[in-house]
């Protein structure tokens, strides 16, 4: 990947952990998610990383809830790539995490290992990873490989050899989770150096790491994820007004250094191959 490749921006609009109490503009309902997704796409996002919530804000892996959100997002922002979360919230059962794959989204997240996650443990055993990978393969869903540690990147060839992953890998470096690798730039550079050939990558920096890592990804030819799942601030002490504002800032920065923004169709070609 190079800086001449167009920048793919993923908007992680809701997540499972962010609270409305902390970010009053967090989209929770399918209608709110559709409005937020449309604004993000108009601002320059081409992928929506999607978690859903129940009306009371609690994280959910209910298929009907995903279906409702997906339908509303599709009609509000036609053409956007919807990538559903199979991570869900920490502690969610494997079977619930697998369920929304039945909706056959174009993409889904596939977490490549276990990691301490704040005060919890986000569990993804090798057997779990196999279940997710094989289900996605069976349903022709393209996985985005979420990695929190360098060792997870090193496991990619292992899962490819086992037939759980295809030969093109789209990797999301999630850096800055308390318990995982931090958003220190050296960590990003090291992870990039470990990528197998035929990989594309993006970075999702958590909290204060979101903006500096995004800026580096723009310059390094990688892709960027922003949104309230990972960070609720516009800058220190100032709550962001919308997910779209975070997307717009990335678009401005990228254009400023001469890197163009991928449309959903261009992102589809790069990530899904069609
Ligand atoms: N909510 C985190 C524990 C994913 O979407 O696949 C996991 C997560 C990853 O958000
Ligand atoms: Zn997620």
CSV table of C-alpha atoms and ligand atoms in Angstrom, one decimal:
chain,number,residue,atom,x,y,z
A,1,UNK,CA,0.0,0.0,0.0
A,2,UNK,CA,1.2,3.5,-0.8
A,3,UNK,CA,0.2,7.1,-0.3
A,4,UNK,CA,-1.1,7.2,-3.8
A,5,UNK,CA,-3.8,4.7,-2.9
A,6,UNK,CA,-7.0,6.4,-1.9
A,7,UNK,CA,-7.7,6.6,1.8
A,8,UNK,CA,-10.4,4.3,3.1
A,9,UNK,CA,-12.2,5.8,6.1
A,10,UNK,CA,-14.1,3.5,8.4
A,11,UNK,CA,-16.6,5.1,10.8
A,12,UNK,CA,-17.1,3.1,14.0
A,13,UNK,CA,-20.2,5.0,15.0
A,14,UNK,CA,-21.5,3.3,18.1
A,15,UNK,CA,-19.3,0.5,19.6
A,16,UNK,CA,-20.3,-1.6,22.5
A,17,UNK,CA,-18.7,0.2,25.4
A,18,UNK,CA,-19.2,4.0,24.8
A,19,UNK,CA,-22.0,5.4,27.1
A,20,UNK,CA,-24.5,8.0,26.1
A,21,UNK,CA,-23.8,9.5,29.4
A,22,UNK,CA,-20.3,10.3,28.3
A,23,UNK,CA,-21.1,11.1,24.7
A,24,UNK,CA,-24.6,12.5,24.4
A,25,UNK,CA,-24.4,12.3,20.5
A,26,UNK,CA,-23.8,8.6,20.4
A,27,UNK,CA,-26.2,6.9,17.9
A,28,UNK,CA,-28.1,4.1,19.6
A,29,UNK,CA,-31.3,3.3,17.8
A,30,UNK,CA,-31.4,2.1,14.1
A,31,UNK,CA,-32.8,5.5,13.1
A,32,UNK,CA,-30.0,7.4,14.9
A,33,UNK,CA,-27.5,5.0,13.4
A,34,UNK,CA,-28.9,5.6,9.9
A,35,UNK,CA,-28.6,9.4,10.3
A,36,UNK,CA,-25.1,9.1,11.7
A,37,UNK,CA,-24.0,6.7,8.9
A,38,UNK,CA,-25.4,9.0,6.2
A,39,UNK,CA,-23.5,12.0,7.6
A,40,UNK,CA,-20.3,10.0,7.8
A,41,UNK,CA,-20.6,8.8,4.2
A,42,UNK,CA,-21.4,12.3,3.0
A,43,UNK,CA,-18.3,13.4,4.9
A,44,UNK,CA,-16.1,10.7,3.3
A,45,UNK,CA,-16.4,7.4,5.1
A,46,UNK,CA,-16.8,4.3,2.9
A,47,UNK,CA,-17.2,1.6,5.6
A,48,UNK,CA,-19.4,1.6,8.6
A,49,UNK,CA,-18.2,-0.7,11.4
A,50,UNK,CA,-21.5,-1.6,13.1
A,51,UNK,CA,-22.4,-2.6,16.6
A,52,UNK,CA,-26.0,-2.4,17.7
A,53,UNK,CA,-27.7,-1.5,21.0
A,54,UNK,CA,-31.1,-2.1,22.5
A,55,UNK,CA,-33.2,1.0,23.1
A,56,UNK,CA,-31.9,1.3,26.7
A,57,UNK,CA,-28.3,1.5,25.3
A,58,UNK,CA,-27.2,-2.0,26.3
A,59,UNK,CA,-25.0,-3.8,23.7
A,60,UNK,CA,-26.8,-6.4,21.6
A,61,UNK,CA,-26.0,-9.1,19.1
A,62,UNK,CA,-29.6,-9.7,18.3
A,63,UNK,CA,-30.0,-10.5,14.6
A,64,UNK,CA,-33.3,-8.5,14.3
A,65,UNK,CA,-31.7,-5.4,15.7
A,66,UNK,CA,-28.8,-5.7,13.2
A,67,UNK,CA,-31.2,-6.3,10.4
A,68,UNK,CA,-33.2,-3.2,11.3
A,69,UNK,CA,-30.0,-1.0,11.5
A,70,UNK,CA,-28.6,-2.5,8.3
A,71,UNK,CA,-31.8,-1.8,6.4
A,72,UNK,CA,-32.0,1.8,7.6
A,73,UNK,CA,-28.3,2.5,7.0
A,74,UNK,CA,-28.6,1.0,3.5
A,75,UNK,CA,-31.5,3.2,2.6
A,76,UNK,CA,-30.0,6.3,4.1
A,77,UNK,CA,-26.5,5.7,2.7
A,78,UNK,CA,-26.8,3.5,-0.4
A,79,UNK,CA,-23.6,1.8,-1.4
A,80,UNK,CA,-21.7,2.1,1.9
A,81,UNK,CA,-19.9,-1.1,3.0
A,82,UNK,CA,-21.4,-2.4,6.2
A,83,UNK,CA,-19.1,-4.3,8.4
A,84,UNK,CA,-20.8,-5.9,11.3
A,85,UNK,CA,-19.1,-6.6,14.6
A,86,UNK,CA,-18.6,-10.2,15.7
A,87,UNK,CA,-16.7,-8.9,18.8
A,88,UNK,CA,-19.8,-7.5,20.4
A,89,UNK,CA,-19.3,-6.6,24.0
A,90,UNK,CA,-16.8,-8.2,26.3
A,91,UNK,CA,-18.4,-11.3,27.8
A,92,UNK,CA,-20.9,-11.9,25.0
A,93,UNK,CA,-21.3,-15.6,24.2
A,94,UNK,CA,-19.7,-17.1,21.1
A,95,UNK,CA,-23.1,-18.2,19.7
A,96,UNK,CA,-24.6,-14.7,20.0
A,97,UNK,CA,-21.5,-13.2,18.4
A,98,UNK,CA,-21.9,-15.5,15.5
A,99,UNK,CA,-25.6,-15.0,14.9
A,100,UNK,CA,-25.7,-11.8,12.9
A,101,UNK,CA,-23.4,-13.3,10.3
A,102,UNK,CA,-26.6,-15.0,9.1
A,103,UNK,CA,-27.5,-11.7,7.6
A,104,UNK,CA,-24.6,-12.1,5.2
A,105,UNK,CA,-23.1,-8.6,5.4
A,106,UNK,CA,-20.3,-7.8,3.0
A,107,UNK,CA,-17.8,-7.6,5.8
A,108,UNK,CA,-17.5,-8.6,9.5
A,109,UNK,CA,-14.8,-8.1,12.1
A,110,UNK,CA,-12.8,-11.2,13.1
A,111,UNK,CA,-10.7,-10.7,16.3
A,112,UNK,CA,-7.5,-12.6,16.1
A,113,UNK,CA,-6.8,-13.2,19.8
A,114,UNK,CA,-7.6,-12.6,23.4
A,115,UNK,CA,-6.5,-9.4,25.1
A,116,UNK,CA,-7.0,-7.7,28.5
A,117,UNK,CA,-9.6,-5.0,27.8
A,118,UNK,CA,-9.8,-2.4,30.5
A,119,UNK,CA,-10.6,-4.4,33.6
A,120,UNK,CA,-12.0,-7.3,31.5
A,121,UNK,CA,-10.7,-10.0,29.2
A,122,UNK,CA,-11.8,-10.0,25.6
A,123,UNK,CA,-11.7,-13.7,24.8
A,124,UNK,CA,-11.1,-15.1,21.4
A,125,UNK,CA,-9.6,-18.6,21.6
A,126,UNK,CA,-8.1,-20.3,18.6
A,127,UNK,CA,-11.3,-22.4,18.4
A,128,UNK,CA,-13.5,-19.3,18.4
A,129,UNK,CA,-11.4,-17.7,15.7
A,130,UNK,CA,-11.8,-20.9,13.6
A,131,UNK,CA,-15.6,-20.8,14.1
A,132,UNK,CA,-15.8,-17.1,13.0
A,133,UNK,CA,-13.4,-17.6,10.1
A,134,UNK,CA,-15.0,-20.7,8.7
A,135,UNK,CA,-18.5,-19.2,9.0
A,136,UNK,CA,-17.4,-16.1,7.1
A,137,UNK,CA,-15.8,-18.3,4.5
A,138,UNK,CA,-19.0,-20.4,4.1
A,139,UNK,CA,-21.1,-17.2,3.7
A,140,UNK,CA,-18.6,-15.3,1.5
A,141,UNK,CA,-18.2,-12.5,4.1
A,142,UNK,CA,-14.9,-10.7,4.0
A,143,UNK,CA,-13.2,-10.6,7.4
A,144,UNK,CA,-11.5,-7.5,8.8
A,145,UNK,CA,-8.8,-8.9,11.0
A,146,UNK,CA,-8.8,-7.0,14.3
A,147,UNK,CA,-5.4,-7.2,16.0
A,148,UNK,CA,-4.4,-5.7,19.4
A,149,UNK,CA,-1.0,-7.2,19.8
A,150,UNK,CA,2.0,-8.0,17.5
A,151,UNK,CA,1.6,-11.7,18.1
A,152,UNK,CA,-1.9,-11.7,16.6
A,153,UNK,CA,-0.4,-10.4,13.3
A,154,UNK,CA,2.1,-13.2,13.4
A,155,UNK,CA,-0.8,-15.7,13.6
A,156,UNK,CA,-2.3,-14.6,10.2
A,157,UNK,CA,-0.2,-17.1,8.1
A,158,UNK,CA,-1.1,-19.9,10.5
A,159,UNK,CA,-4.8,-19.3,10.0
A,160,UNK,CA,-4.3,-18.9,6.3
A,161,UNK,CA,-2.5,-22.2,6.1
A,162,UNK,CA,-5.3,-23.9,8.1
A,163,UNK,CA,-7.7,-22.7,5.4
A,164,UNK,CA,-9.6,-20.4,7.8
A,165,UNK,CA,-8.5,-17.2,6.1
A,166,UNK,CA,-8.2,-16.5,2.4
A,167,UNK,CA,-5.1,-15.1,0.8
A,168,UNK,CA,-5.9,-11.4,1.0
A,169,UNK,CA,-5.9,-10.0,4.5
A,170,UNK,CA,-7.4,-6.7,5.6
A,171,UNK,CA,-6.0,-5.9,9.0
A,172,UNK,CA,-7.2,-3.3,11.5
A,173,UNK,CA,-4.6,-2.4,14.1
A,174,UNK,CA,-6.6,-1.5,17.2
A,175,UNK,CA,-4.1,0.3,19.4
A,176,UNK,CA,-4.5,1.9,22.8
A,177,UNK,CA,-6.9,-0.5,24.5
A,178,UNK,CA,-5.9,-0.6,28.1
A,179,UNK,CA,-4.3,-4.1,28.3
A,180,UNK,CA,-3.3,-4.3,24.7
A,181,UNK,CA,-0.5,-2.6,22.7
A,182,UNK,CA,-0.6,1.2,23.1
A,183,UNK,CA,-0.8,3.7,20.3
A,184,UNK,CA,2.9,4.5,20.4
A,185,UNK,CA,3.9,5.0,16.8
A,186,UNK,CA,6.7,2.4,17.2
A,187,UNK,CA,4.0,-0.2,17.8
A,188,UNK,CA,2.2,0.6,14.6
A,189,UNK,CA,5.5,0.5,12.6
A,190,UNK,CA,6.4,-2.8,14.1
A,191,UNK,CA,3.0,-4.3,13.3
A,192,UNK,CA,3.2,-3.1,9.7
A,193,UNK,CA,6.6,-4.8,9.4
A,194,UNK,CA,5.0,-8.1,10.4
A,195,UNK,CA,2.2,-8.0,7.8
A,196,UNK,CA,2.1,-10.9,5.3
A,197,UNK,CA,2.3,-10.0,1.7
A,198,UNK,CA,-1.1,-9.3,0.1
A,199,UNK,CA,-2.4,-7.4,3.1
A,200,UNK,CA,-4.1,-4.0,3.4
A,201,UNK,CA,-4.3,-2.3,6.7
A,202,UNK,CA,-6.0,0.4,8.7
A,203,UNK,CA,-5.5,1.7,12.2
A,204,UNK,CA,-8.0,2.4,15.0
A,205,UNK,CA,-6.5,4.4,17.7
A,206,UNK,CA,-8.3,4.4,21.0
A,207,UNK,CA,-8.9,7.7,22.8
A,208,UNK,CA,-6.1,10.2,22.6
A,209,UNK,CA,-4.3,7.9,20.1
A,210,UNK,CA,-7.0,8.2,17.5
A,211,UNK,CA,-5.8,11.4,15.8
A,212,UNK,CA,-2.0,10.9,15.8
A,213,UNK,CA,-2.3,7.3,14.5
A,214,UNK,CA,-4.7,8.4,11.8
A,215,UNK,CA,-2.3,11.1,10.7
A,216,UNK,CA,0.5,8.6,10.5
A,217,UNK,CA,-1.7,6.1,8.6
A,218,UNK,CA,-2.5,8.8,6.0
A,219,UNK,CA,1.2,9.4,5.4
A,220,UNK,CA,2.2,5.7,5.5
A,221,UNK,CA,-0.4,4.7,2.9
A,222,UNK,CA,-2.7,2.9,5.4
A,223,UNK,CA,-6.3,3.4,6.1
A,224,UNK,CA,-8.1,5.0,9.1
A,225,UNK,CA,-10.9,4.2,11.5
A,226,UNK,CA,-12.5,6.9,13.6
A,227,UNK,CA,-15.7,7.2,15.5
A,228,UNK,CA,-17.3,7.2,18.9
A,229,UNK,CA,-16.6,3.4,19.4
A,230,UNK,CA,-12.9,4.4,19.8
A,231,UNK,CA,-12.9,8.0,20.9
A,232,UNK,CA,-15.5,10.5,21.9
A,233,UNK,CA,-13.4,13.7,21.9
A,234,UNK,CA,-12.7,16.3,19.3
A,235,UNK,CA,-9.7,17.3,21.3
A,236,UNK,CA,-8.7,17.1,24.9
A,237,UNK,CA,-11.6,18.0,27.1
A,238,UNK,CA,-14.0,18.8,24.2
A,239,UNK,CA,-16.6,16.2,23.3
A,240,UNK,CA,-17.0,15.7,19.6
A,241,UNK,CA,-20.4,16.9,18.1
A,242,UNK,CA,-20.8,13.9,15.7
A,243,UNK,CA,-19.1,10.9,14.2
A,244,UNK,CA,-19.2,12.8,10.9
A,245,UNK,CA,-17.1,15.6,12.4
A,246,UNK,CA,-14.3,13.1,13.2
A,247,UNK,CA,-14.5,11.8,9.6
A,248,UNK,CA,-14.4,15.3,8.1
A,249,UNK,CA,-11.3,16.2,10.0
A,250,UNK,CA,-9.5,13.1,8.5
A,251,UNK,CA,-10.7,14.1,5.0
A,252,UNK,CA,-9.3,17.6,5.5
A,253,UNK,CA,-6.0,16.3,6.8
A,254,UNK,CA,-5.7,13.8,4.0
A,255,UNK,CA,-6.5,16.2,1.2
A,256,UNK,CA,-4.1,18.7,2.7
A,257,UNK,CA,-1.2,16.2,2.2
A,258,UNK,CA,-2.4,15.2,-1.2
A,259,UNK,CA,-4.1,11.9,-0.5
A,260,UNK,CA,-7.5,11.4,-2.0
A,261,UNK,CA,-10.5,9.7,-0.3
A,262,UNK,CA,-11.9,6.4,-1.5
A,263,UNK,CA,-15.6,6.2,-2.4
A,264,UNK,CA,-17.5,3.2,-1.2
A,265,UNK,CA,-17.1,1.6,-4.6
A,266,UNK,CA,-13.4,2.2,-4.6
A,267,UNK,CA,-13.1,0.8,-1.1
A,268,UNK,CA,-15.2,-2.2,-2.2
A,269,UNK,CA,-12.7,-2.9,-5.0
A,270,UNK,CA,-9.7,-2.6,-2.7
A,271,UNK,CA,-11.1,-4.6,0.2
A,272,UNK,CA,-13.6,-7.0,-1.4
A,273,UNK,CA,-12.0,-7.3,-4.8
A,274,UNK,CA,-15.1,-6.4,-6.9
B,1,LIG,N1,-16.2,-4.3,21.9
B,1,LIG,C1,-14.9,-4.9,22.0
B,1,LIG,C2,-14.8,-5.8,23.2
B,1,LIG,C3,-15.2,-5.9,17.2
B,1,LIG,O1,-16.0,-5.1,16.9
B,1,LIG,O2,-15.1,-7.0,16.6
B,1,LIG,C4,-14.6,-5.6,20.7
B,1,LIG,C5,-14.8,-5.0,19.5
B,1,LIG,C6,-14.2,-5.7,18.3
B,1,LIG,O3,-15.5,-4.0,19.3
B,2,LIG,ZN1,-16.1,-3.0,17.2
